[in-house]
């Protein structure tokens, strides 16, 4: 809504591929009412509309995208406090272990990607763009 944009700013453009909806929704519901709509449907216009993660990613060319998933998750956790940060660190370690022990192609590329993304997350400090009165 216009009110949400005015109070909370715009979505963080640097997120652009992963976690943008989660980050923006969380930012809004901290200041405004939010509603859970269990019958809503999200459709991603992709060749296959299925859930995928880095462990099961079969396409070597798509692995680099998970850099953003890891970076953005760390940013969200860092902003949400100590408990979220600890949970994120444990999830990150668990993901590394899963990549190492599960049968998966391109393990080294996957490990390198998420480690780089995690490291980048510690230094990722994007600015939330605000809409000024002139821009309305």
Coordinates of C-alpha atoms in Angstrom, one line a residue:
X1 CA 0.0 0.0 0.0
X2 CA 1.0 3.6 -0.3
X3 CA 1.0 3.8 3.5
X4 CA 3.4 0.9 3.8
X5 CA 5.8 2.5 1.3
X6 CA 5.6 5.9 3.0
X7 CA 6.3 4.4 6.5
X8 CA 8.7 1.6 5.6
X9 CA 10.3 2.7 2.4
X10 CA 10.7 0.6 -0.8
X11 CA 11.9 -3.0 -1.1
X12 CA 15.7 -3.3 -1.0
X13 CA 16.7 -3.4 -4.7
X14 CA 19.9 -5.3 -4.0
X15 CA 18.0 -8.3 -2.9
X16 CA 16.4 -8.6 -6.3
X17 CA 16.5 -12.4 -6.5
X18 CA 16.1 -14.0 -3.1
X19 CA 14.5 -13.0 0.2
X20 CA 13.1 -9.7 -1.0
X21 CA 9.5 -10.7 -0.2
X22 CA 10.5 -12.0 3.2
X23 CA 12.6 -8.9 4.1
X24 CA 10.0 -6.4 2.9
X25 CA 7.0 -8.2 4.5
X26 CA 8.9 -8.4 7.9
X27 CA 9.8 -4.8 7.7
X28 CA 6.2 -3.8 7.1
X29 CA 4.6 -6.0 9.8
X30 CA 6.9 -4.5 12.4
X31 CA 5.1 -1.2 11.9
X32 CA 1.7 -2.0 10.3
X33 CA -0.9 -4.7 10.5
X34 CA -0.2 -7.8 8.3
X35 CA -2.6 -10.5 7.3
X36 CA -2.1 -14.2 6.7
X37 CA -4.0 -15.4 3.7
X38 CA -3.8 -19.2 3.6
X39 CA -5.6 -19.6 0.3
X40 CA -3.3 -17.2 -1.6
X41 CA -1.3 -18.7 -4.4
X42 CA 2.1 -17.6 -5.7
X43 CA 3.1 -18.7 -9.2
X44 CA 6.6 -18.3 -10.4
X45 CA 6.8 -18.1 -14.1
X46 CA 9.6 -20.6 -14.6
X47 CA 9.9 -23.8 -16.7
X48 CA 9.1 -25.8 -13.6
X49 CA 7.3 -24.3 -10.7
X50 CA 8.9 -26.5 -8.0
X51 CA 10.9 -25.7 -5.0
X52 CA 14.7 -26.1 -5.4
X53 CA 17.6 -25.6 -3.1
X54 CA 21.3 -25.5 -3.6
X55 CA 21.8 -29.2 -2.6
X56 CA 19.4 -30.4 -5.3
X57 CA 20.2 -27.8 -7.9
X58 CA 21.0 -29.8 -11.0
X59 CA 22.0 -26.8 -13.2
X60 CA 25.7 -25.7 -12.7
X61 CA 24.9 -22.4 -14.3
X62 CA 22.3 -21.5 -11.6
X63 CA 24.5 -22.2 -8.6
X64 CA 25.9 -18.7 -8.5
X65 CA 22.4 -17.4 -7.7
X66 CA 22.6 -19.0 -4.3
X67 CA 25.2 -16.5 -3.3
X68 CA 22.4 -14.0 -3.0
X69 CA 20.2 -16.4 -1.0
X70 CA 23.0 -16.8 1.6
X71 CA 23.9 -13.2 1.7
X72 CA 20.4 -12.0 2.0
X73 CA 19.4 -14.5 4.7
X74 CA 22.4 -13.4 6.8
X75 CA 21.4 -9.8 6.4
X76 CA 17.8 -10.5 7.6
X77 CA 19.1 -12.6 10.5
X78 CA 21.6 -9.9 11.6
X79 CA 18.9 -7.3 11.6
X80 CA 16.5 -9.5 13.5
X81 CA 18.7 -10.0 16.5
X82 CA 20.9 -12.4 18.3
X83 CA 18.6 -15.4 18.3
X84 CA 18.0 -15.1 14.6
X85 CA 21.7 -14.7 14.0
X86 CA 22.5 -17.9 16.0
X87 CA 19.8 -19.8 14.1
X88 CA 21.2 -18.5 10.8
X89 CA 24.8 -19.6 11.7
X90 CA 23.6 -23.0 12.7
X91 CA 21.6 -23.4 9.5
X92 CA 24.7 -22.3 7.5
X93 CA 26.9 -24.9 9.2
X94 CA 24.2 -27.6 8.7
X95 CA 24.0 -26.6 5.0
X96 CA 27.7 -27.0 4.6
X97 CA 27.5 -30.5 6.2
X98 CA 24.6 -31.5 4.0
X99 CA 26.4 -30.4 0.8
X100 CA 29.4 -32.4 1.9
X101 CA 27.6 -35.7 2.8
X102 CA 24.7 -35.8 0.4
X103 CA 25.0 -37.1 -3.1
X104 CA 25.2 -34.0 -5.3
X105 CA 26.9 -32.7 -8.3
X106 CA 29.2 -29.6 -8.2
X107 CA 29.8 -29.9 -4.5
X108 CA 32.9 -27.6 -4.5
X109 CA 31.1 -24.9 -6.6
X110 CA 28.2 -25.1 -4.2
X111 CA 30.4 -24.8 -1.1
X112 CA 32.4 -21.9 -2.6
X113 CA 29.2 -20.1 -3.5
X114 CA 27.5 -20.2 -0.1
X115 CA 30.7 -19.5 1.8
X116 CA 31.3 -16.4 -0.4
X117 CA 27.6 -15.4 0.1
X118 CA 27.8 -15.8 3.8
X119 CA 31.0 -13.8 4.1
X120 CA 29.5 -11.0 1.9
X121 CA 26.4 -11.0 4.2
X122 CA 28.5 -9.7 7.1
X123 CA 29.4 -6.6 5.1
X124 CA 26.1 -6.2 3.2
X125 CA 24.5 -2.9 4.4
X126 CA 22.1 -1.8 1.8
X127 CA 20.1 1.4 2.2
X128 CA 16.3 1.4 2.3
X129 CA 15.1 3.9 -0.2
X130 CA 12.5 6.3 1.1
X131 CA 9.9 7.9 -1.1
X132 CA 9.8 11.7 -0.6
X133 CA 6.8 13.9 -0.9
X134 CA 8.0 15.2 -4.3
X135 CA 8.1 11.7 -5.7
X136 CA 4.5 10.9 -4.8

